[in-house]
CSV table of C-alpha atoms and ligand atoms in Angstrom, one decimal:
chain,number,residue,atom,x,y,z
O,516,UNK,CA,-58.7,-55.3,-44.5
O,517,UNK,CA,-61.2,-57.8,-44.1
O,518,UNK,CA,-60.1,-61.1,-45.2
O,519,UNK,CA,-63.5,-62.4,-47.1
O,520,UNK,CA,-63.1,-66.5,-46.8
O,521,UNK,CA,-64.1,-67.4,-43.1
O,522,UNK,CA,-61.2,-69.3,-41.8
O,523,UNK,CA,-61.7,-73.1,-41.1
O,524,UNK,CA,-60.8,-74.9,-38.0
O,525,UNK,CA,-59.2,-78.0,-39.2
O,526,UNK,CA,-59.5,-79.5,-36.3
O,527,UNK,CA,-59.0,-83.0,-37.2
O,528,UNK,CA,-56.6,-86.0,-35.5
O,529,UNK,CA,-54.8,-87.1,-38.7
O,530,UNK,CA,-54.2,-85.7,-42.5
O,531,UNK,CA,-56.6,-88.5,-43.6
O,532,UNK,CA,-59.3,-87.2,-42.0
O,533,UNK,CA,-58.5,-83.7,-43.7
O,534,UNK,CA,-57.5,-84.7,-47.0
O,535,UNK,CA,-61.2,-86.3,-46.8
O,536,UNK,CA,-62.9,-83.1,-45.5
O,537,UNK,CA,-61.2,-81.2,-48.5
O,538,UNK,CA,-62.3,-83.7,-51.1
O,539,UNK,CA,-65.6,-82.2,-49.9
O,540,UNK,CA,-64.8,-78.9,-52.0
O,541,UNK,CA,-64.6,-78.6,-55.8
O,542,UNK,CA,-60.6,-78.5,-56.7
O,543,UNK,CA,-61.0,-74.2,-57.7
O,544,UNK,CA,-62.2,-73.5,-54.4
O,545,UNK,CA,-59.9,-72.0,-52.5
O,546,UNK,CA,-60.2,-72.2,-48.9
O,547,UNK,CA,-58.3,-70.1,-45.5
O,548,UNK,CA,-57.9,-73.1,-43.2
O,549,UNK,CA,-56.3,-73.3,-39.5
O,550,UNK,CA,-54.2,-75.7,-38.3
O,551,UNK,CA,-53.6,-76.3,-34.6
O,552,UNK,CA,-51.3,-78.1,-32.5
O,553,UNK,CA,-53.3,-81.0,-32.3
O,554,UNK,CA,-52.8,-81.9,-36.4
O,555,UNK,CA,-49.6,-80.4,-36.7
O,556,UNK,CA,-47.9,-82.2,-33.5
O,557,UNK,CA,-49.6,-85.2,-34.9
O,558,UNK,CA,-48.6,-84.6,-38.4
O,559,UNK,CA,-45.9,-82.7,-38.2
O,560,UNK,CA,-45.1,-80.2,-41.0
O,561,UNK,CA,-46.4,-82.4,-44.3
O,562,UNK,CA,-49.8,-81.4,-43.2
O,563,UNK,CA,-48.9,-78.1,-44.0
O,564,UNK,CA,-47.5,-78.5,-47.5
O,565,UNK,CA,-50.4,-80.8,-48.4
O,566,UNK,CA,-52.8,-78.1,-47.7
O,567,UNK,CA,-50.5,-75.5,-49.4
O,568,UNK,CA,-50.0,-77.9,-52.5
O,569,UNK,CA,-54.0,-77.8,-52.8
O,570,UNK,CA,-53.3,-74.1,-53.5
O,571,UNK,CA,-55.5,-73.2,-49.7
O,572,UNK,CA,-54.0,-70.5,-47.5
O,573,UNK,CA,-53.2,-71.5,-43.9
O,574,UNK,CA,-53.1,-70.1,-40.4
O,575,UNK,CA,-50.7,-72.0,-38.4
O,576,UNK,CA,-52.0,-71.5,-35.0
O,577,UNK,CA,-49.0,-73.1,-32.7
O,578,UNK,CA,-48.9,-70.0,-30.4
O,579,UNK,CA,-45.0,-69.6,-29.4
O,580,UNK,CA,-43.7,-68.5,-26.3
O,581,UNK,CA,-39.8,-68.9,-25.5
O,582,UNK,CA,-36.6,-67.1,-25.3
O,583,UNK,CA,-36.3,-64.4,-28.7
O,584,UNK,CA,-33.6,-66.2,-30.1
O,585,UNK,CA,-35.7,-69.6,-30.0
O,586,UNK,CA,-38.6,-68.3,-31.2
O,587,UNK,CA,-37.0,-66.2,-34.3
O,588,UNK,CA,-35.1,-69.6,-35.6
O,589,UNK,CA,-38.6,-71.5,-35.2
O,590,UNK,CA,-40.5,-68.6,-37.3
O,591,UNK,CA,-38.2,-69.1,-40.1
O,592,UNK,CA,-39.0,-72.6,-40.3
O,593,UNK,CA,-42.7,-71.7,-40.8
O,594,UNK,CA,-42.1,-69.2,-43.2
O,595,UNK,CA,-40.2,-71.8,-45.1
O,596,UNK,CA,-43.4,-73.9,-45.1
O,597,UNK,CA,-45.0,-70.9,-46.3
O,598,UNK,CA,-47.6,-70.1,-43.6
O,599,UNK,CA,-49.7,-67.6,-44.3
O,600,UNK,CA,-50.4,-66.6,-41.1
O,601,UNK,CA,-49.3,-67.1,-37.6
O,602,UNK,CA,-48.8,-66.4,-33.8
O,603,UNK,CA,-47.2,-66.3,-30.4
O,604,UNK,CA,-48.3,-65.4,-27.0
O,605,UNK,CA,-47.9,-61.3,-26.4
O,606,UNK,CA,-46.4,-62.5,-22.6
O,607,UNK,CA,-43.2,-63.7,-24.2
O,608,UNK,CA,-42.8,-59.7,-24.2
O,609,UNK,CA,-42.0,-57.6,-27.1
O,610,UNK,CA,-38.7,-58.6,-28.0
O,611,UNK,CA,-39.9,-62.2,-28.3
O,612,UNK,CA,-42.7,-60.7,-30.4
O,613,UNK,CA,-39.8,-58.6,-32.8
O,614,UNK,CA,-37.8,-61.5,-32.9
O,615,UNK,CA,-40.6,-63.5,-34.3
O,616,UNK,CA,-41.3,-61.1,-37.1
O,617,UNK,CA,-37.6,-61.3,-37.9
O,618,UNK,CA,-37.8,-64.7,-38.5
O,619,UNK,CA,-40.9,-64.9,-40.2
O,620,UNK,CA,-40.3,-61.7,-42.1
O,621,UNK,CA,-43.0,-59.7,-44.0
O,622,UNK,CA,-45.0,-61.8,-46.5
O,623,UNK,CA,-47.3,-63.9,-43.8
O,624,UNK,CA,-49.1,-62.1,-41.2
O,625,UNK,CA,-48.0,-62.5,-37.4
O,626,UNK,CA,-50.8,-62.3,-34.5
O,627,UNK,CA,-50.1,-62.2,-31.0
O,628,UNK,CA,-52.9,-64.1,-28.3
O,629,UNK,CA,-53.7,-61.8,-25.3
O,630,UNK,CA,-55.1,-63.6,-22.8
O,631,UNK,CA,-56.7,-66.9,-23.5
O,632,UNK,CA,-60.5,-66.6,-23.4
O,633,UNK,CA,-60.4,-69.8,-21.2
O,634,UNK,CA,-58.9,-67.1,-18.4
O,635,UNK,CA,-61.0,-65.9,-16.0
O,636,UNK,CA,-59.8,-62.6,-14.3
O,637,UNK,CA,-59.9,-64.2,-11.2
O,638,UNK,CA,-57.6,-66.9,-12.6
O,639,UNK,CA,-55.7,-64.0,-14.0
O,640,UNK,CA,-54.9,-62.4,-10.5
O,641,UNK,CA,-54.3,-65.6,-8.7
O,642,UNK,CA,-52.0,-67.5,-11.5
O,643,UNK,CA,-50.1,-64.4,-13.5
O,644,UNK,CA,-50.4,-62.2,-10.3
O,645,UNK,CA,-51.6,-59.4,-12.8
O,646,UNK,CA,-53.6,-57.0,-10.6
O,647,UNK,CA,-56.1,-55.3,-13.0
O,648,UNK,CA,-59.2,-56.2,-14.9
O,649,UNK,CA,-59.3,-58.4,-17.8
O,650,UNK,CA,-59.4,-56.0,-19.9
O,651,UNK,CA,-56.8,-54.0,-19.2
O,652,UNK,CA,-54.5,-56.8,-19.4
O,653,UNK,CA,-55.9,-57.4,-23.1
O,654,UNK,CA,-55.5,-54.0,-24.0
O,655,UNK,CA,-52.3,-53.9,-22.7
O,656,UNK,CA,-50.9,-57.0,-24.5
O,657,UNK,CA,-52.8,-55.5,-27.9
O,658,UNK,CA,-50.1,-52.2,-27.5
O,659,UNK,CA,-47.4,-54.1,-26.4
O,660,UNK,CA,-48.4,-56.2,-29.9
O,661,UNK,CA,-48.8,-52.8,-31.8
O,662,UNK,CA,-45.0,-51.8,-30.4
O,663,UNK,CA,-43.4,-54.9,-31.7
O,664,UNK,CA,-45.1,-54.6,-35.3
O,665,UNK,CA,-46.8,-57.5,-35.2
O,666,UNK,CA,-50.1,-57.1,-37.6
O,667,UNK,CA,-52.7,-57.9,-34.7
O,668,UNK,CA,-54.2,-59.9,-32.3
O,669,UNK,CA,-56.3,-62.9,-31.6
O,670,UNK,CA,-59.6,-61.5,-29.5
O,671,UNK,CA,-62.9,-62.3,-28.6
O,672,UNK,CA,-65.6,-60.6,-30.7
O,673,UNK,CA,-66.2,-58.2,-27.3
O,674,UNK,CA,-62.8,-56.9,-27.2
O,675,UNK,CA,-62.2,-55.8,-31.1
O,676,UNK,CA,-64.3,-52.2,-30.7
O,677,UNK,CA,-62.0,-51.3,-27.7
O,678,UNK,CA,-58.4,-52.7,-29.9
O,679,UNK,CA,-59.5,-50.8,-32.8
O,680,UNK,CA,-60.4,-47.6,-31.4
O,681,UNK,CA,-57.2,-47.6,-29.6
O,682,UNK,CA,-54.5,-49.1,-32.0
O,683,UNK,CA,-56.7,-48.5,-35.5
O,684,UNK,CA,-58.6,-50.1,-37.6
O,685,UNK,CA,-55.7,-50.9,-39.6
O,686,UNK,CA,-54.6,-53.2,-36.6
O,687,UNK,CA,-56.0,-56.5,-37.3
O,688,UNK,CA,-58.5,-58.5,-35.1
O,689,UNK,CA,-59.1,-62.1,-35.3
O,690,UNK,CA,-62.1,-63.8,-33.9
O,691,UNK,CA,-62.7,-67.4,-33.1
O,692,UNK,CA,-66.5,-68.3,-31.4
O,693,UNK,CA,-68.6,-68.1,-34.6
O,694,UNK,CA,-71.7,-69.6,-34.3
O,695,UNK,CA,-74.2,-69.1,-37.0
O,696,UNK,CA,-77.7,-68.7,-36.0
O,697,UNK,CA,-79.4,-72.4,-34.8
O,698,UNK,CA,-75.5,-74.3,-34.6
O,699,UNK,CA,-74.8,-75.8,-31.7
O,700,UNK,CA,-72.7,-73.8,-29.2
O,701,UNK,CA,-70.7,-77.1,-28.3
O,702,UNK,CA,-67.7,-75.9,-25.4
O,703,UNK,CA,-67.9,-72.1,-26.7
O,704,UNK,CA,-69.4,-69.8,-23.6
O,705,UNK,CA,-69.6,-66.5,-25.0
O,706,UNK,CA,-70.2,-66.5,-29.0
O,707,UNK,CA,-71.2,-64.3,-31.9
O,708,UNK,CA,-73.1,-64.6,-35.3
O,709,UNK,CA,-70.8,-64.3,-38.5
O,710,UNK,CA,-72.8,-61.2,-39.2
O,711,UNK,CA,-72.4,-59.9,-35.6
O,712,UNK,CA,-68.4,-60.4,-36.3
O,713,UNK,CA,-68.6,-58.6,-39.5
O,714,UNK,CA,-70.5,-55.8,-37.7
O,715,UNK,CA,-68.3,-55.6,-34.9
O,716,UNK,CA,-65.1,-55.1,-37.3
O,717,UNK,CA,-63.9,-58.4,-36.9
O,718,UNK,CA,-61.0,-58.7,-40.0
O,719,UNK,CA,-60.7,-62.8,-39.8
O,720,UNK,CA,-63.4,-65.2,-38.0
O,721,UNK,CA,-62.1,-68.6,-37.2
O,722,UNK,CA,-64.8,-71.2,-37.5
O,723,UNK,CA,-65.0,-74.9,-36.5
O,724,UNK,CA,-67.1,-77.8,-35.9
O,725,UNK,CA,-70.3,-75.1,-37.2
O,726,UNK,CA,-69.0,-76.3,-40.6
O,727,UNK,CA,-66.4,-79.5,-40.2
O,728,UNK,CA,-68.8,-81.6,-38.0
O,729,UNK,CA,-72.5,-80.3,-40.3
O,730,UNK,CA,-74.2,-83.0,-42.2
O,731,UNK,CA,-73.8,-81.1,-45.6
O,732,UNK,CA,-70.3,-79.0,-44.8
O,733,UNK,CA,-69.9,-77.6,-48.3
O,734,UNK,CA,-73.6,-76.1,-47.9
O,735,UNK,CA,-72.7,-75.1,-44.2
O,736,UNK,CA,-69.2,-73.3,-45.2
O,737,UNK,CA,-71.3,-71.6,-48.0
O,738,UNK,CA,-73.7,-70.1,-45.8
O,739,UNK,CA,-71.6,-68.8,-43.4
O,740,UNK,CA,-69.6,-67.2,-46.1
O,741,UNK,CA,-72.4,-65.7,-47.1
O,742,UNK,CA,-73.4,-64.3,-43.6
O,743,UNK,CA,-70.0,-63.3,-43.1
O,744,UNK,CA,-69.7,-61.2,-46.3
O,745,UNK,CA,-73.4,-59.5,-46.2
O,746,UNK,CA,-73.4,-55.8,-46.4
E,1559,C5P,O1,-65.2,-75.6,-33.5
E,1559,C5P,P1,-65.0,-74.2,-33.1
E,1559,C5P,O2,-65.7,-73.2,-34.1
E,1559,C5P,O3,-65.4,-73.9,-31.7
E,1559,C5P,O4,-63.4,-73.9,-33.3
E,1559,C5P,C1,-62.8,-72.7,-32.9
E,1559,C5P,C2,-61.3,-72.9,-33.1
E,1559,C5P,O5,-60.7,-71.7,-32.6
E,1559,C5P,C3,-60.7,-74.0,-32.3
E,1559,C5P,O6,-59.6,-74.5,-33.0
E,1559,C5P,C4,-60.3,-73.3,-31.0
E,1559,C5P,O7,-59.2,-74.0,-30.4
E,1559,C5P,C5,-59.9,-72.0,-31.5
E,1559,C5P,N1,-60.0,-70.9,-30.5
E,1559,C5P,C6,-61.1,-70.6,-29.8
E,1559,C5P,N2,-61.1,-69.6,-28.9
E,1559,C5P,C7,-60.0,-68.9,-28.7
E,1559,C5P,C8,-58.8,-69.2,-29.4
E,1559,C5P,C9,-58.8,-70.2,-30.3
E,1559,C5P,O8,-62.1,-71.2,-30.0
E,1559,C5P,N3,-60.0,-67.9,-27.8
């Protein structure tokens, strides 16, 4: 079920900046953008119905974590704004994670982040006294995930073979860290090609600065479409 528009890192300070960055697209083009907490603390939820009143389909990437209850009442605001697609952190535990979906409901997709890919295992035993390997812990979260019917994760491109072969291929796998070939790596450590994510089964690739901070972004978001949908 791989989505075919790369999803765009909005990751701008204020709506100006992205109502200018969208101006950069002919009005028919529909576009799969994320919003993070950055723009939609800043913004607060008008960013989200300008983008949706430009007809473009967003991820709202706010990753929640609190009590069930909390987090249901929350989801239904964002299904209200008609997200297309969000998430919450698989350690708020699976009835967080079936509480979300409640509020949410069907229609947009709900992801759950494992472990962030800025933790280290060794941060991992020493902060979350989890005792196993990284992986394990991913995996782990990824069933606890599959339990609580959420639709999938967010992973780095390394972890989607394991997921799928464990949980399906139905079970969706997001992956941020796209760099096309000759882009600047900027703060990403570990980071595949658009057409290595494709190959590796990847259903979404979230995509940044490759394409907000290029000279020519219309020409860059084409090409990596085009990398991104090759056979
Ligand atoms: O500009 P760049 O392509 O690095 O942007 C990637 C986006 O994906 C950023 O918004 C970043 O916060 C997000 N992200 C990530 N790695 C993760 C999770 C989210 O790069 N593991």
């Amino acid at each position: 079920m791989r989505e075919k528009r790369p999803i765009i890192a909005l990751d701008f300070p204020n709506a100006e900046a992205v109502k200018q960055f969208l101006k950069l697209f002919p009005a028919e083009e529909k576009l799969f953008v994320k919003i993070g907490m950055e723009l939609y603390y800043s913004s607060g939820p008008d960013i989200i119905r300008l983008v949706k009143n430009l007809g473009h389909s967003v991820f709202l990437d706010l990753k929640l974590h609190d009590i069930p209850n909390t987090v249901k009442s929350a989801m239904a605001a964002l299904a209200e704004l008609g997200v297309d697609m969000t998430n919450v952190h698989a350690a708020g535990g699976v009835e967080m994670m079936k509480a979300a979906r409640e509020g949410l409901g069907f229609g947009p997709k709900l992801l759950a982040v494992t472990q962030l890919t800025s933790t280290s295992e060794e941060q991992m035993r020493a902060d979350q006294n989890i005792q196993t390997s990284l992986v394990e812990s991913v995996t782990h979260y990824a069933q606890q995930t599959a339990i609580a019917g959420l639709d999938g994760v967010v992973c780095s491109a390394q972890e989607v073979k394991g997921i799928k072969s464990l949980l399906g291929e139905d079970f969706l796998c997001l992956t941020p860290g796209i760099r096309p070939i000759g882009s600047s790596k900027g703060d990403q450590k570990r980071v595949v090609t658009p057409d290595e994510a494709r190959s590796i089964g990847s259903d979404y690739m979230v995509i940044g600065r490759p394409i907000t901070q290029a000279d020519d972004p219309l020409r860059a978001y084409y090409a990596v479409y085009t990398a991104w949908n090759a056979l």
